């Protein structure tokens, strides 16, 4: 059951990223690389690019953006010349999003769209879909992403050509300049375990043992359960029994009150970014949660609880800090863009004529069919498809493009002698390689919401070059596969 495995890999990947954040591994890794790779501004941009790329190979790129945004904002605090803040912010935005987007192409878990497409393959019952898992995606995605990330570095350094090497200098700290051996080893062991299991499944295809599960599925279930218990329930102190109870209550309380915290934090972020006076709302909600927390904790454990923002030091991960540290303004932008897209896609969609789609869907489909219809050979069809997907994703989001075009690709593939699986994977990779606008992906939107000021003009111009190069590299890859398979 590849879908079950993918869900577990995505969830444990998110928790693994939080472990790295909790141990300040991302800070320490950047400090270490700067100490040994040069402390100039261009070195710093390259470091952010490569770290966001490397982490996004194994972790969701949206999670990587969430993890690195506080690091970059901290680095921005060392900026002496405030007049150049907009330009520096823009370059950091490019380094972060180019790295995260490119790393997301490399593996099944790197981009939420990749896992979604695996579900889409199951929905349409595409032949040979069982061949697509973490291992097989990595074997194809990693080489092509390495080429794209090299191009991304050239584009970013070109955009930074007018910036001084001393534009942003960070103070050195010997305590944080040491390589974080233990957290990186923990990360590497988890990734090796996941890659090994999915590699075994790809080559051996183990038989079902019980309830539709193979022994590899059972290993993944045990692994996911163990990781959750290790992260949130396993106590750090000596009093294990009491510690387990406290950790379990702490976890369940903040999960139960998450909807209230969500409204409160969105109010705070909206007030901060848009200067809308929403203080009465979030103050009332947080006082209510604190009072409820005090009551529950006092009755169960007969002790005074801490503030709801205080981390749970008795567990490896603190669920309240994970919830409170989410950039809610970025999520609000995603919700707004998603709502606008939904309305646009349904404009003109008459329920009385279900065979007809809305104006945008009909127009986009007609445009892409018009572009692809004359291309009856893979040599022309795949490059035009990839270019159309990459640039369409800038306005409609990559998920919307894949949903809209998947049925068309499945119907068209036999006519040009290509595998529907190959076309859908090519479409997914190209739709993910959208670098130009904040609307292209959740990672871009979160990053855009996380920076106070960026130059949209520079983002679009640099992203245009990346779109062209990425679409070309992906086309070459899938053209090669179409001739080999």
CSV table of C-alpha atoms in Angstrom, one decimal:
chain,number,residue,atom,x,y,z
A,1,UNK,CA,0.0,0.0,0.0
A,2,UNK,CA,2.1,2.8,-1.3
A,3,UNK,CA,-0.4,5.4,-0.3
A,4,UNK,CA,-0.2,4.4,3.4
A,5,UNK,CA,3.6,4.5,3.2
A,6,UNK,CA,3.6,7.9,1.7
A,7,UNK,CA,1.3,9.3,4.4
A,8,UNK,CA,3.6,7.9,7.1
A,9,UNK,CA,6.7,9.2,5.3
A,10,UNK,CA,5.2,12.7,5.0
A,11,UNK,CA,4.0,12.8,8.7
A,12,UNK,CA,7.3,11.5,10.1
A,13,UNK,CA,9.2,13.8,7.8
A,14,UNK,CA,7.3,16.8,9.3
A,15,UNK,CA,8.1,15.6,12.8
A,16,UNK,CA,11.7,15.0,11.8
A,17,UNK,CA,12.0,18.6,10.6
A,18,UNK,CA,10.6,19.7,13.9
A,19,UNK,CA,13.3,17.7,15.7
A,20,UNK,CA,16.0,19.5,13.6
A,21,UNK,CA,14.3,22.9,14.5
A,22,UNK,CA,14.1,22.0,18.2
A,23,UNK,CA,17.8,21.2,18.3
A,24,UNK,CA,18.7,24.4,16.3
A,25,UNK,CA,20.3,22.2,13.7
A,26,UNK,CA,19.4,24.6,10.9
A,27,UNK,CA,21.1,27.5,12.7
A,28,UNK,CA,24.2,25.4,13.5
A,29,UNK,CA,24.4,24.0,10.0
A,30,UNK,CA,24.3,27.5,8.4
A,31,UNK,CA,26.9,28.7,10.9
A,32,UNK,CA,29.2,25.8,10.2
A,33,UNK,CA,29.0,26.2,6.4
A,34,UNK,CA,29.6,29.9,6.7
A,35,UNK,CA,32.6,29.3,8.9
A,36,UNK,CA,34.1,26.8,6.5
A,37,UNK,CA,32.8,28.1,3.1
A,38,UNK,CA,33.2,31.8,3.3
A,39,UNK,CA,31.2,34.4,5.2
A,40,UNK,CA,30.5,36.8,2.3
A,41,UNK,CA,27.0,37.7,1.2
A,42,UNK,CA,27.1,35.5,-1.9
A,43,UNK,CA,28.4,32.5,0.2
A,44,UNK,CA,25.5,33.1,2.5
A,45,UNK,CA,23.0,33.1,-0.4
A,46,UNK,CA,24.5,29.8,-1.7
A,47,UNK,CA,24.3,28.3,1.8
A,48,UNK,CA,20.6,29.1,2.2
A,49,UNK,CA,20.0,27.8,-1.4
A,50,UNK,CA,21.8,24.5,-0.8
A,51,UNK,CA,20.4,23.9,2.7
A,52,UNK,CA,16.8,24.5,1.6
A,53,UNK,CA,17.5,22.3,-1.5
A,54,UNK,CA,19.0,19.5,0.6
A,55,UNK,CA,16.4,19.4,3.3
A,56,UNK,CA,13.5,19.6,0.7
A,57,UNK,CA,14.7,16.4,-1.0
A,58,UNK,CA,13.6,14.4,2.1
A,59,UNK,CA,11.2,16.8,3.8
A,60,UNK,CA,8.2,18.7,2.4
A,61,UNK,CA,9.4,21.9,0.9
A,62,UNK,CA,6.6,23.8,2.7
A,63,UNK,CA,8.0,22.5,6.0
A,64,UNK,CA,11.5,23.5,5.0
A,65,UNK,CA,10.3,27.0,4.3
A,66,UNK,CA,8.6,27.1,7.7
A,67,UNK,CA,11.9,26.0,9.4
A,68,UNK,CA,14.2,28.4,7.6
A,69,UNK,CA,12.1,31.5,7.6
A,70,UNK,CA,13.0,32.3,11.3
A,71,UNK,CA,16.7,31.7,10.5
A,72,UNK,CA,16.7,34.1,7.6
A,73,UNK,CA,14.7,36.7,9.6
A,74,UNK,CA,17.4,36.4,12.3
A,75,UNK,CA,20.1,36.9,9.7
A,76,UNK,CA,18.3,40.0,8.4
A,77,UNK,CA,18.6,41.4,11.9
A,78,UNK,CA,22.4,41.8,11.3
A,79,UNK,CA,21.8,44.1,8.3
A,80,UNK,CA,23.4,47.4,9.0
A,81,UNK,CA,22.2,49.3,5.9
A,82,UNK,CA,18.4,49.4,6.2
A,83,UNK,CA,18.0,51.0,2.8
A,84,UNK,CA,19.0,47.8,1.1
A,85,UNK,CA,16.6,45.7,3.2
A,86,UNK,CA,14.2,45.2,0.3
A,87,UNK,CA,16.9,44.0,-2.1
A,88,UNK,CA,18.5,41.6,0.5
A,89,UNK,CA,15.0,40.2,1.4
A,90,UNK,CA,14.3,39.6,-2.3
A,91,UNK,CA,17.6,37.7,-2.7
A,92,UNK,CA,16.9,35.6,0.4
A,93,UNK,CA,13.4,34.9,-0.9
A,94,UNK,CA,14.9,33.7,-4.2
A,95,UNK,CA,17.5,31.5,-2.5
A,96,UNK,CA,14.9,30.0,-0.1
A,97,UNK,CA,12.2,29.3,-2.7
A,98,UNK,CA,14.5,28.2,-5.6
A,99,UNK,CA,16.2,25.7,-3.2
A,100,UNK,CA,12.9,24.4,-1.7
A,101,UNK,CA,11.1,24.2,-5.1
A,102,UNK,CA,14.0,22.3,-6.7
A,103,UNK,CA,14.5,20.0,-3.8
A,104,UNK,CA,10.8,19.2,-3.9
A,105,UNK,CA,11.3,17.9,-7.5
A,106,UNK,CA,13.8,15.3,-6.3
A,107,UNK,CA,11.7,13.0,-4.2
A,108,UNK,CA,8.2,11.8,-3.5
A,109,UNK,CA,8.0,13.6,-0.2
A,110,UNK,CA,9.7,16.8,-1.3
A,111,UNK,CA,6.5,18.4,-2.6
A,112,UNK,CA,3.0,17.8,-1.3
A,113,UNK,CA,1.9,17.7,-5.0
A,114,UNK,CA,4.1,14.6,-5.6
A,115,UNK,CA,2.2,12.6,-2.9
A,116,UNK,CA,-1.1,14.0,-4.3
A,117,UNK,CA,-0.2,12.7,-7.8
A,118,UNK,CA,0.5,9.2,-6.4
A,119,UNK,CA,-3.1,9.2,-5.1
A,120,UNK,CA,-4.2,10.5,-8.6
A,121,UNK,CA,-2.5,7.5,-10.2
A,122,UNK,CA,-4.4,5.2,-8.0
A,123,UNK,CA,-7.7,7.1,-8.7
A,124,UNK,CA,-7.3,6.7,-12.5
A,125,UNK,CA,-5.8,3.2,-12.1
A,126,UNK,CA,-2.8,4.0,-14.3
A,127,UNK,CA,-0.8,1.0,-15.4
A,128,UNK,CA,2.6,0.4,-13.6
A,129,UNK,CA,1.6,2.9,-10.9
A,130,UNK,CA,3.0,0.4,-8.3
A,131,UNK,CA,6.5,1.2,-9.6
A,132,UNK,CA,6.3,4.7,-8.2
A,133,UNK,CA,7.5,5.0,-4.6
A,134,UNK,CA,10.1,7.0,-2.6
A,135,UNK,CA,13.0,5.1,-4.1
A,136,UNK,CA,12.1,5.1,-7.8
A,137,UNK,CA,11.1,8.8,-7.7
A,138,UNK,CA,14.5,9.7,-6.0
A,139,UNK,CA,16.4,7.8,-8.7
A,140,UNK,CA,14.9,9.9,-11.4
A,141,UNK,CA,14.3,13.2,-9.6
A,142,UNK,CA,17.7,13.6,-7.9
A,143,UNK,CA,19.9,13.9,-11.1
A,144,UNK,CA,17.6,16.4,-12.8
A,145,UNK,CA,17.3,18.5,-9.6
A,146,UNK,CA,21.1,18.7,-9.3
A,147,UNK,CA,21.2,20.3,-12.8
A,148,UNK,CA,18.4,22.7,-12.0
A,149,UNK,CA,19.9,23.7,-8.6
A,150,UNK,CA,23.2,24.6,-10.4
A,151,UNK,CA,21.3,26.8,-12.7
A,152,UNK,CA,19.4,28.4,-9.8
A,153,UNK,CA,22.7,29.3,-8.1
A,154,UNK,CA,23.9,31.1,-11.3
A,155,UNK,CA,20.6,33.0,-11.6
A,156,UNK,CA,20.7,34.1,-7.9
A,157,UNK,CA,24.3,35.2,-8.1
A,158,UNK,CA,23.5,37.1,-11.3
A,159,UNK,CA,20.7,38.9,-9.4
A,160,UNK,CA,23.1,39.7,-6.6
A,161,UNK,CA,25.8,41.1,-8.8
A,162,UNK,CA,25.3,44.7,-7.5
A,163,UNK,CA,25.4,43.7,-3.9
A,164,UNK,CA,28.5,44.1,-1.8
A,165,UNK,CA,30.1,41.0,-0.3
A,166,UNK,CA,29.8,42.8,3.0
A,167,UNK,CA,26.1,43.5,2.6
A,168,UNK,CA,25.3,41.3,5.5
A,169,UNK,CA,27.9,40.0,7.9
A,170,UNK,CA,27.0,37.7,10.8
A,171,UNK,CA,28.8,37.6,14.1
A,172,UNK,CA,30.7,34.3,14.7
A,173,UNK,CA,29.9,32.1,17.7
A,174,UNK,CA,32.3,29.2,18.4
A,175,UNK,CA,29.5,27.3,20.2
A,176,UNK,CA,27.3,27.2,17.1
A,177,UNK,CA,30.0,26.9,14.5
A,178,UNK,CA,30.6,23.2,15.4
A,179,UNK,CA,29.0,20.6,13.0
A,180,UNK,CA,25.8,19.3,14.6
A,181,UNK,CA,26.8,15.6,14.4
A,182,UNK,CA,24.1,13.9,16.4
A,183,UNK,CA,21.0,15.6,14.8
A,184,UNK,CA,22.4,15.2,11.3
A,185,UNK,CA,23.2,11.5,12.1
A,186,UNK,CA,19.6,11.0,13.4
A,187,UNK,CA,18.3,12.6,10.2
A,188,UNK,CA,20.5,10.5,8.0
A,189,UNK,CA,19.6,7.3,9.7
A,190,UNK,CA,15.8,8.0,9.3
A,191,UNK,CA,16.3,8.8,5.6
A,192,UNK,CA,18.4,5.7,5.1
A,193,UNK,CA,15.8,3.6,6.7
A,194,UNK,CA,13.0,5.0,4.5
A,195,UNK,CA,15.0,4.8,1.3
A,196,UNK,CA,16.1,1.2,2.1
A,197,UNK,CA,12.6,0.0,2.7
A,198,UNK,CA,11.1,1.6,-0.4
A,199,UNK,CA,14.1,0.4,-2.4
A,200,UNK,CA,13.5,-3.2,-1.2
A,201,UNK,CA,9.8,-2.8,-2.2
A,202,UNK,CA,10.7,-1.5,-5.6
A,203,UNK,CA,12.9,-4.4,-6.5
A,204,UNK,CA,11.3,-7.3,-4.6
A,205,UNK,CA,7.5,-6.4,-4.5
A,206,UNK,CA,6.8,-8.3,-1.2
A,207,UNK,CA,3.5,-10.3,-1.0
A,208,UNK,CA,0.6,-9.4,1.3
A,209,UNK,CA,0.7,-10.8,4.8
A,210,UNK,CA,-2.4,-9.5,6.6
A,211,UNK,CA,-5.3,-7.1,5.8
A,212,UNK,CA,-3.7,-6.1,2.5
A,213,UNK,CA,-0.4,-5.2,4.2
A,214,UNK,CA,3.0,-6.5,3.3
A,215,UNK,CA,5.8,-6.8,5.8
A,216,UNK,CA,7.2,-3.4,4.6
A,217,UNK,CA,3.8,-1.8,5.2
A,218,UNK,CA,3.8,-3.2,8.8
A,219,UNK,CA,7.4,-1.9,9.2
A,220,UNK,CA,6.2,1.6,8.2
A,221,UNK,CA,3.2,1.5,10.6
A,222,UNK,CA,5.5,0.5,13.5
A,223,UNK,CA,8.0,3.2,12.5
A,224,UNK,CA,5.4,5.9,12.3
A,225,UNK,CA,3.9,4.9,15.7
A,226,UNK,CA,7.3,4.8,17.3
A,227,UNK,CA,8.2,8.2,16.0
A,228,UNK,CA,5.1,9.9,17.4
A,229,UNK,CA,5.6,8.3,20.8
A,230,UNK,CA,9.3,9.3,20.8
A,231,UNK,CA,8.5,12.8,19.8
A,232,UNK,CA,5.6,13.7,22.0
A,233,UNK,CA,5.0,11.1,24.7
A,234,UNK,CA,8.4,9.7,25.8
A,235,UNK,CA,9.4,11.6,28.9
A,236,UNK,CA,12.7,13.3,29.3
A,237,UNK,CA,12.8,13.1,33.1
A,238,UNK,CA,13.2,10.1,35.4
A,239,UNK,CA,9.6,9.9,36.6
A,240,UNK,CA,8.4,7.9,33.5
A,241,UNK,CA,4.8,7.1,34.5
A,242,UNK,CA,3.9,10.7,35.5
A,243,UNK,CA,5.9,12.1,32.6
A,244,UNK,CA,4.0,10.0,30.1
A,245,UNK,CA,0.6,11.1,31.5
A,246,UNK,CA,1.6,14.8,31.5
A,247,UNK,CA,2.9,14.5,27.9
A,248,UNK,CA,-0.2,12.8,26.7
A,249,UNK,CA,-2.5,15.4,28.3
A,250,UNK,CA,-0.3,18.2,27.0
A,251,UNK,CA,-0.5,16.8,23.4
A,252,UNK,CA,-4.3,16.1,23.5
A,253,UNK,CA,-5.1,19.5,25.0
A,254,UNK,CA,-3.4,21.5,22.3
A,255,UNK,CA,-4.8,19.4,19.6
A,256,UNK,CA,-8.3,19.9,21.0
A,257,UNK,CA,-7.9,23.7,21.3
A,258,UNK,CA,-6.1,24.1,17.9
A,259,UNK,CA,-9.2,25.7,16.2
A,260,UNK,CA,-9.3,28.5,18.8
A,261,UNK,CA,-5.5,29.0,18.6
A,262,UNK,CA,-5.8,29.1,14.8
A,263,UNK,CA,-8.3,32.1,15.0
A,264,UNK,CA,-6.2,33.8,17.6
A,265,UNK,CA,-2.9,33.5,15.7
A,266,UNK,CA,-4.5,34.6,12.4
A,267,UNK,CA,-5.8,37.7,14.1
A,268,UNK,CA,-2.3,38.5,15.5
A,269,UNK,CA,-0.6,38.0,12.1
A,270,UNK,CA,-3.3,40.0,10.3
A,271,UNK,CA,-2.9,42.8,12.7
A,272,UNK,CA,0.9,42.8,12.3
A,273,UNK,CA,0.9,42.8,8.5
A,274,UNK,CA,-2.2,44.8,7.6
A,275,UNK,CA,-2.4,47.1,10.7
A,276,UNK,CA,-6.0,46.0,11.3
A,277,UNK,CA,-6.9,46.4,15.0
A,278,UNK,CA,-7.8,42.9,16.1
A,279,UNK,CA,-6.3,42.9,19.6
A,280,UNK,CA,-9.6,42.4,21.5
A,281,UNK,CA,-10.2,39.2,19.6
A,282,UNK,CA,-6.9,37.4,20.1
A,283,UNK,CA,-6.4,38.6,23.7
A,284,UNK,CA,-9.9,37.3,24.6
A,285,UNK,CA,-9.2,33.9,22.9
A,286,UNK,CA,-5.8,33.4,24.5
A,287,UNK,CA,-7.1,34.3,27.9
A,288,UNK,CA,-9.8,31.7,27.5
A,289,UNK,CA,-7.4,29.0,26.4
A,290,UNK,CA,-5.0,29.9,29.3
A,291,UNK,CA,-7.9,29.7,31.8
A,292,UNK,CA,-9.0,26.3,30.4
A,293,UNK,CA,-5.4,25.0,30.5
A,294,UNK,CA,-5.0,26.1,34.1
A,295,UNK,CA,-8.2,24.3,35.1
A,296,UNK,CA,-7.4,21.1,33.3
A,297,UNK,CA,-3.8,20.9,34.5
A,298,UNK,CA,-4.5,21.8,38.1
A,299,UNK,CA,-7.3,19.2,38.5
A,300,UNK,CA,-5.3,16.4,36.9
A,301,UNK,CA,-1.9,17.0,38.4
A,302,UNK,CA,-2.5,19.4,41.4
A,303,UNK,CA,0.2,21.9,40.2
A,304,UNK,CA,0.3,25.3,38.7
A,305,UNK,CA,0.8,25.1,34.9
A,306,UNK,CA,3.0,27.4,32.9
A,307,UNK,CA,1.9,29.8,30.2
A,308,UNK,CA,0.4,28.2,27.0
A,309,UNK,CA,3.4,29.5,25.0
A,310,UNK,CA,5.9,27.8,27.3
A,311,UNK,CA,7.4,24.7,25.6
A,312,UNK,CA,6.9,21.2,27.1
A,313,UNK,CA,10.5,20.5,28.2
A,314,UNK,CA,9.5,17.0,29.3
A,315,UNK,CA,9.2,15.8,25.7
A,316,UNK,CA,11.5,15.9,22.6
A,317,UNK,CA,8.9,18.0,20.7
A,318,UNK,CA,6.5,20.5,22.2
A,319,UNK,CA,3.2,20.5,20.3
A,320,UNK,CA,2.2,24.0,21.4
A,321,UNK,CA,5.4,25.5,19.9
A,322,UNK,CA,4.8,23.7,16.6
A,323,UNK,CA,1.3,25.2,16.5
A,324,UNK,CA,2.3,28.7,17.7
A,325,UNK,CA,5.3,29.0,15.3
A,326,UNK,CA,3.4,28.4,12.1
A,327,UNK,CA,3.4,31.5,9.9
A,328,UNK,CA,-0.4,32.0,9.8
A,329,UNK,CA,-0.4,35.0,7.6
A,330,UNK,CA,1.2,32.8,4.9
A,331,UNK,CA,-1.5,30.2,5.4
A,332,UNK,CA,-4.1,33.0,5.2
A,333,UNK,CA,-2.7,34.1,1.8
A,334,UNK,CA,-2.9,30.4,0.7
A,335,UNK,CA,-6.6,30.3,1.8
A,336,UNK,CA,-7.4,33.6,0.0
A,337,UNK,CA,-5.6,32.5,-3.2
A,338,UNK,CA,-7.3,29.1,-3.0
A,339,UNK,CA,-10.7,30.7,-2.6
A,340,UNK,CA,-10.2,33.1,-5.5
A,341,UNK,CA,-9.0,30.2,-7.7
A,342,UNK,CA,-12.0,28.1,-6.7
A,343,UNK,CA,-14.4,31.0,-7.6
A,344,UNK,CA,-12.6,31.6,-10.9
A,345,UNK,CA,-12.6,28.0,-11.8
A,346,UNK,CA,-16.4,27.7,-11.1
A,347,UNK,CA,-17.4,31.0,-12.8
A,348,UNK,CA,-19.8,30.0,-15.6
A,349,UNK,CA,-20.1,26.4,-14.4
A,350,UNK,CA,-23.9,25.6,-14.7
A,351,UNK,CA,-25.0,22.7,-12.6
A,352,UNK,CA,-27.8,22.0,-15.1
A,353,UNK,CA,-25.2,21.2,-17.7
A,354,UNK,CA,-22.7,19.0,-15.9
A,355,UNK,CA,-20.9,18.2,-19.1
A,356,UNK,CA,-19.7,21.8,-19.4
A,357,UNK,CA,-17.0,23.3,-17.2
A,358,UNK,CA,-16.6,27.0,-16.1
A,359,UNK,CA,-15.1,29.7,-18.3
A,360,UNK,CA,-11.6,29.4,-17.0
A,361,UNK,CA,-11.4,25.6,-17.2
A,362,UNK,CA,-12.9,25.6,-20.7
A,363,UNK,CA,-10.6,28.4,-21.9
A,364,UNK,CA,-7.5,26.9,-20.4
A,365,UNK,CA,-8.2,23.4,-21.7
A,366,UNK,CA,-9.0,24.8,-25.2
A,367,UNK,CA,-5.7,26.8,-25.1
A,368,UNK,CA,-3.6,23.9,-24.1
A,369,UNK,CA,-5.3,21.5,-26.6
A,370,UNK,CA,-4.7,24.1,-29.3
A,371,UNK,CA,-1.0,24.2,-28.4
A,372,UNK,CA,-0.6,20.4,-28.1
A,373,UNK,CA,-2.8,19.2,-30.9
A,374,UNK,CA,-0.3,19.9,-33.7
A,375,UNK,CA,2.4,18.2,-31.7
A,376,UNK,CA,1.9,14.6,-32.6
A,377,UNK,CA,5.4,13.4,-31.7
A,378,UNK,CA,7.0,13.2,-28.2
A,379,UNK,CA,9.8,15.4,-29.4
A,380,UNK,CA,7.4,18.3,-29.7
A,381,UNK,CA,4.6,17.3,-27.3
A,382,UNK,CA,6.6,16.9,-24.1
A,383,UNK,CA,8.5,20.2,-24.3
A,384,UNK,CA,5.3,22.2,-25.1
A,385,UNK,CA,3.4,20.4,-22.3
A,386,UNK,CA,6.1,21.1,-19.8
A,387,UNK,CA,6.4,24.8,-20.7
A,388,UNK,CA,2.6,25.2,-20.7
A,389,UNK,CA,2.4,23.5,-17.2
A,390,UNK,CA,5.2,25.5,-15.7
A,391,UNK,CA,3.9,28.9,-16.8
A,392,UNK,CA,0.2,28.1,-16.1
A,393,UNK,CA,1.1,27.1,-12.6
A,394,UNK,CA,2.3,30.7,-11.9
A,395,UNK,CA,-1.3,31.9,-11.8
A,396,UNK,CA,-3.4,28.8,-11.0
A,397,UNK,CA,-1.1,26.8,-8.6
A,398,UNK,CA,0.6,23.6,-9.6
A,399,UNK,CA,-2.1,21.4,-8.0
A,400,UNK,CA,-4.9,23.0,-10.0
A,401,UNK,CA,-2.9,22.5,-13.2
A,402,UNK,CA,-2.3,18.8,-12.6
A,403,UNK,CA,-6.0,18.3,-11.6
A,404,UNK,CA,-7.2,20.1,-14.8
A,405,UNK,CA,-4.8,18.4,-17.2
A,406,UNK,CA,-4.5,14.9,-15.8
A,407,UNK,CA,-7.6,13.5,-17.7
A,408,UNK,CA,-6.4,15.2,-20.9
A,409,UNK,CA,-3.0,13.6,-20.6
A,410,UNK,CA,-4.5,10.1,-20.0
A,411,UNK,CA,-6.7,10.4,-23.0
A,412,UNK,CA,-3.9,11.9,-25.2
A,413,UNK,CA,-1.1,9.5,-24.3
A,414,UNK,CA,-2.1,6.6,-26.6
A,415,UNK,CA,-2.5,8.9,-29.6
A,416,UNK,CA,1.1,9.9,-29.5
A,417,UNK,CA,2.5,6.5,-28.4
A,418,UNK,CA,3.4,7.5,-24.8
A,419,UNK,CA,2.7,6.0,-21.5
A,420,UNK,CA,0.0,7.9,-19.4
A,421,UNK,CA,2.3,7.3,-16.4
A,422,UNK,CA,5.2,9.0,-18.1
A,423,UNK,CA,3.0,12.0,-19.2
A,424,UNK,CA,1.5,12.5,-15.8
A,425,UNK,CA,4.9,12.4,-14.1
A,426,UNK,CA,6.3,14.9,-16.7
A,427,UNK,CA,3.3,17.2,-16.1
A,428,UNK,CA,3.8,17.0,-12.3
A,429,UNK,CA,7.5,17.8,-12.4
A,430,UNK,CA,6.9,20.7,-14.8
A,431,UNK,CA,4.0,22.1,-12.8
A,432,UNK,CA,6.2,21.9,-9.7
A,433,UNK,CA,9.0,23.8,-11.4
A,434,UNK,CA,7.2,27.2,-11.1
A,435,UNK,CA,9.5,29.9,-9.7
A,436,UNK,CA,8.0,33.2,-10.9
A,437,UNK,CA,5.2,34.2,-8.6
A,438,UNK,CA,4.1,33.7,-5.0
A,439,UNK,CA,0.9,32.0,-6.3
A,440,UNK,CA,2.7,29.1,-7.9
A,441,UNK,CA,3.0,26.9,-4.8
A,442,UNK,CA,2.3,26.9,-1.0
A,443,UNK,CA,6.1,27.1,-0.4
A,444,UNK,CA,6.3,30.3,-2.4
A,445,UNK,CA,3.2,31.8,-0.8
A,446,UNK,CA,4.5,31.0,2.7
A,447,UNK,CA,7.9,32.6,1.9
A,448,UNK,CA,6.3,35.6,0.4
A,449,UNK,CA,4.2,36.1,3.5
A,450,UNK,CA,7.2,35.6,5.8
A,451,UNK,CA,9.3,38.5,4.4
A,452,UNK,CA,8.2,42.0,5.1
A,453,UNK,CA,9.4,43.5,1.8
A,454,UNK,CA,10.4,41.9,-1.5
A,455,UNK,CA,10.7,43.2,-5.1
A,456,UNK,CA,8.1,41.5,-7.1
A,457,UNK,CA,9.8,42.7,-10.3
A,458,UNK,CA,13.0,41.0,-9.5
A,459,UNK,CA,11.2,37.8,-8.4
A,460,UNK,CA,9.4,37.6,-11.7
A,461,UNK,CA,12.5,38.3,-13.8
A,462,UNK,CA,14.7,35.7,-12.0
A,463,UNK,CA,11.8,33.2,-11.9
A,464,UNK,CA,11.2,33.6,-15.7
A,465,UNK,CA,14.8,32.3,-16.3
A,466,UNK,CA,14.3,29.5,-13.9
A,467,UNK,CA,11.0,28.4,-15.5
A,468,UNK,CA,12.6,28.2,-19.0
A,469,UNK,CA,15.7,26.3,-17.8
A,470,UNK,CA,13.7,23.9,-15.6
A,471,UNK,CA,11.2,23.1,-18.3
A,472,UNK,CA,14.0,22.4,-20.7
A,473,UNK,CA,15.9,20.1,-18.3
A,474,UNK,CA,12.7,18.2,-17.4
A,475,UNK,CA,11.7,17.9,-21.0
A,476,UNK,CA,15.1,16.4,-21.8
A,477,UNK,CA,14.7,13.9,-19.0
A,478,UNK,CA,11.3,12.6,-20.0
A,479,UNK,CA,12.2,12.6,-23.7
A,480,UNK,CA,15.0,10.3,-22.9
A,481,UNK,CA,12.8,8.1,-20.8
A,482,UNK,CA,10.2,8.0,-23.6
A,483,UNK,CA,12.7,6.6,-26.0
A,484,UNK,CA,14.2,4.1,-23.5
A,485,UNK,CA,10.9,2.7,-22.2
